[in-house]
Short mmCIF file of C-alpha atoms in Angstrom, two decimals:
data_model
loop_
_atom_site.label_atom_id
_atom_site.label_comp_id
_atom_site.label_asym_id
_atom_site.label_seq_id
_atom_site.Cartn_x
_atom_site.Cartn_y
_atom_site.Cartn_z
CA SER A 1 47.09 10.97 118.12
CA LEU A 2 45.56 12.55 114.95
CA PRO A 3 42.62 14.74 116.09
CA PHE A 4 40.19 14.04 113.08
CA GLY A 5 37.14 15.67 114.75
CA LYS A 6 39.12 18.96 115.19
CA TRP A 7 40.34 18.92 111.64
CA ILE A 8 37.04 17.93 110.31
CA ALA A 9 35.00 20.77 112.18
CA LEU A 10 37.54 23.32 110.99
CA LEU A 11 37.46 22.24 107.32
CA ALA A 12 33.81 21.35 107.00
CA GLY A 13 32.24 23.97 109.19
CA ARG A 14 34.95 26.54 110.19
CA VAL A 15 34.36 25.55 113.70
CA GLU A 16 36.89 25.41 116.43
CA ILE A 17 35.29 22.37 118.03
CA THR A 18 37.28 22.53 121.24
CA ARG A 19 35.40 25.82 121.91
CA ARG A 20 31.94 24.56 121.00
CA GLY A 21 29.36 22.31 122.76
CA SER A 22 31.29 19.81 125.13
CA GLY A 23 34.70 21.05 123.65
CA ASN A 24 35.36 17.52 122.94
CA ILE A 25 36.96 16.45 119.47
CA GLY A 26 34.81 13.25 119.22
CA ALA A 27 32.19 12.42 116.91
CA THR A 28 29.36 13.11 119.07
CA ASN A 29 30.34 16.91 119.48
CA VAL A 30 31.12 17.12 115.85
CA ALA A 31 27.76 15.82 114.91
CA ARG A 32 25.93 18.20 117.29
CA GLU A 33 28.03 21.17 116.24
CA VAL A 34 28.89 20.69 112.49
CA GLY A 35 26.21 18.07 111.40
CA LEU A 36 25.54 14.38 111.54
CA PRO A 37 27.43 13.56 108.31
CA TRP A 38 30.52 15.14 109.62
CA GLY A 39 30.19 13.33 112.89
CA VAL A 40 29.77 10.09 111.04
CA VAL A 41 32.97 10.68 109.13
CA THR A 42 34.84 11.58 112.54
CA LEU A 43 33.39 8.24 113.81
CA VAL A 44 34.66 6.09 111.02
CA LEU A 45 37.96 7.82 111.08
CA ASP A 46 38.42 7.45 114.95
CA VAL A 47 37.30 3.81 114.69
CA ALA A 48 40.00 3.37 112.01
CA LYS A 49 42.50 4.98 114.42
CA GLY A 50 41.98 2.04 116.65
CA PHE A 51 41.43 -0.78 114.25
CA LEU A 52 44.36 -0.30 111.65
CA PRO A 53 47.32 -0.42 114.08
CA VAL A 54 46.06 -3.27 116.13
CA PHE A 55 44.87 -5.19 112.92
CA ILE A 56 48.14 -4.73 111.44
CA VAL A 57 50.11 -5.94 114.42
CA SER A 58 47.75 -8.86 114.97
CA ARG A 59 48.19 -9.86 111.25
CA TYR A 60 51.92 -9.55 110.99
CA TYR A 61 52.86 -10.72 114.49
CA PRO A 62 50.14 -12.96 115.43
CA ASP A 63 52.02 -14.66 118.26
CA TRP A 64 52.92 -11.24 119.81
CA ARG A 65 49.80 -10.65 121.72
CA ALA A 66 51.36 -8.24 124.19
CA GLY A 67 52.53 -6.19 121.32
CA ALA A 68 48.80 -6.10 119.97
CA VAL A 69 47.53 -5.00 123.59
CA LEU A 70 50.38 -2.38 123.84
CA VAL A 71 49.48 -0.96 120.47
CA SER A 72 45.72 -0.97 121.38
CA LEU A 73 46.38 1.08 124.51
CA CYS A 74 48.77 3.56 122.64
CA ALA A 75 46.04 4.01 120.00
CA LEU A 76 43.49 4.83 122.69
CA ALA A 77 45.69 7.00 124.76
CA GLY A 78 46.89 8.89 121.79
CA HIS A 79 43.45 9.63 120.91
CA GLN A 80 42.43 10.67 124.47
CA PHE A 81 45.50 12.76 125.02
CA SER A 82 46.51 13.98 121.57
CA MET A 83 49.76 15.98 121.42
CA PHE A 84 48.14 18.08 118.59
CA VAL A 85 45.55 19.63 120.99
CA GLY A 86 47.51 20.11 124.19
CA PHE A 87 47.25 16.50 125.40
CA LYS A 88 43.47 16.73 125.52
CA GLY A 89 41.42 14.70 122.98
CA GLY A 90 38.37 12.61 122.73
CA LYS A 91 36.79 10.19 125.06
CA GLY A 92 38.16 7.25 123.11
CA VAL A 93 34.85 5.28 122.64
CA ALA A 94 35.18 5.01 118.86
CA THR A 95 38.95 4.38 118.95
CA ALA A 96 38.25 1.47 121.55
CA LEU A 97 35.76 0.07 119.18
CA GLY A 98 38.12 0.10 116.58
CA VAL A 99 40.79 -1.92 118.62
CA CYS A 100 37.99 -4.41 119.54
CA LEU A 101 36.75 -4.88 116.06
CA ALA A 102 40.37 -5.82 115.19
CA VAL A 103 40.88 -8.43 117.89
CA ALA A 104 37.48 -9.53 118.90
CA PRO A 105 34.59 -8.52 116.42
CA LEU A 106 31.88 -10.54 118.14
CA GLN A 107 32.57 -8.89 121.47
CA ALA A 108 32.79 -5.40 119.85
CA VAL A 109 29.27 -6.03 118.23
CA MET A 110 28.00 -7.20 121.69
CA ALA A 111 29.35 -3.83 123.39
CA LEU A 112 27.90 -1.79 120.42
CA PHE A 113 24.44 -3.29 121.06
CA VAL A 114 24.96 -2.50 124.76
CA PHE A 115 25.70 1.14 123.75
CA ILE A 116 22.77 1.49 121.25
CA THR A 117 20.39 0.03 123.89
CA ALA A 118 21.62 2.37 126.61
CA VAL A 119 21.41 5.38 124.43
CA VAL A 120 17.81 4.46 123.16
CA VAL A 121 16.71 4.03 126.69
CA SER A 122 18.33 6.81 128.50
CA ASP A 123 19.12 9.32 125.53
CA PHE A 124 22.44 9.86 126.91
CA VAL A 125 25.43 9.12 124.59
CA SER A 126 27.77 9.50 127.51
CA LEU A 127 25.90 6.90 129.68
CA GLY A 128 25.92 4.49 126.71
CA SER A 129 29.42 4.80 126.13
CA MET A 130 30.43 4.30 129.69
CA VAL A 131 28.13 1.28 130.05
CA SER A 132 29.31 -0.30 126.84
CA ALA A 133 32.89 0.29 127.70
CA CYS A 134 32.34 -1.34 131.23
CA SER A 135 30.54 -4.37 129.51
CA LEU A 136 33.45 -5.17 127.29
CA PRO A 137 35.80 -6.63 129.91
CA VAL A 138 32.74 -8.91 130.91
CA PHE A 139 32.13 -9.96 127.36
CA PHE A 140 35.98 -10.72 126.96
CA MET A 141 35.90 -12.90 130.13
CA VAL A 142 32.57 -14.73 129.26
CA THR A 143 33.86 -15.57 125.76
CA GLY A 144 37.17 -16.83 126.79
CA MET A 145 39.46 -13.99 125.57
CA PRO A 146 43.04 -14.35 126.94
CA ALA A 147 43.65 -12.82 130.32
CA LEU A 148 45.95 -10.07 128.91
CA TRP A 149 43.06 -8.89 126.57
CA VAL A 150 40.64 -8.95 129.67
CA VAL A 151 43.17 -6.76 131.48
CA ALA A 152 43.42 -4.47 128.41
CA ALA A 153 39.64 -4.23 128.28
CA VAL A 154 39.45 -3.19 131.95
CA LEU A 155 42.18 -0.59 131.40
CA MET A 156 40.31 0.79 128.30
CA ALA A 157 37.06 0.96 130.20
CA GLY A 158 38.84 2.75 133.14
CA LEU A 159 40.35 5.32 130.68
CA ILE A 160 37.03 5.85 128.91
CA CYS A 161 35.16 6.39 132.38
CA PHE A 162 37.91 8.63 133.36
CA ARG A 163 37.44 10.84 130.41
CA HIS A 164 33.81 11.00 131.04
CA LYS A 165 34.18 12.43 134.68
CA ASP A 166 32.66 15.66 133.55
CA ASN A 167 29.76 13.80 132.11
CA ILE A 168 29.32 11.78 135.21
CA ARG A 169 29.04 14.97 137.27
CA ARG A 170 26.51 16.61 134.81
CA LEU A 171 24.42 13.22 134.80
CA MET A 172 24.43 13.20 138.66
CA LYS A 173 23.28 16.92 138.68
CA GLY A 174 20.56 16.28 135.94
CA GLU A 175 22.46 18.80 133.74
CA GLU A 176 23.76 16.29 131.02
CA GLN A 177 22.84 17.00 127.40
CA ARG A 178 20.58 14.54 125.89
CA TRP A 179 21.24 13.19 122.38
CA LYS A 180 17.92 14.23 121.02
CA LYS A 181 17.00 17.11 123.40
CA ARG A 182 13.62 15.73 124.64
CA LYS A 183 10.87 18.27 125.43
#
């Protein structure tokens, strides 16, 4: 639940990130409003927020797959609905990436490739985030991940898309902010 983006924006730029840009505490908004280096720091910490707890549970309790799945969903929900910011939070993309890096690094890299491709083609981080999140359950199924992890990937994709509902509206209206602000 730790809102790294909020804290970094306050410490590095004296910016109340929930009142600037998209109002989101995630790496994209921090990068836009405080600077790319601080967005990268936020990204790394949000990835670690998903990676570390799932890695630890998977490492020390390798036969307890349900526990790792539960911890992964808790890490994502904690980021998206952080008690430190009134049960609001980030979109969860970086945290979900961290979860996947802990349990399925190949599939995480595949989803990251989808994200990068979608952002390069569309110039919309939000669209790349949703497309890559939705690709993850497919990658899990195709590569033979256990059914419990496929279900978890579907739930993570659903939560990520739910948190992007305002972005979806703006995309449909042609009002979504592009990453590079094309002319």
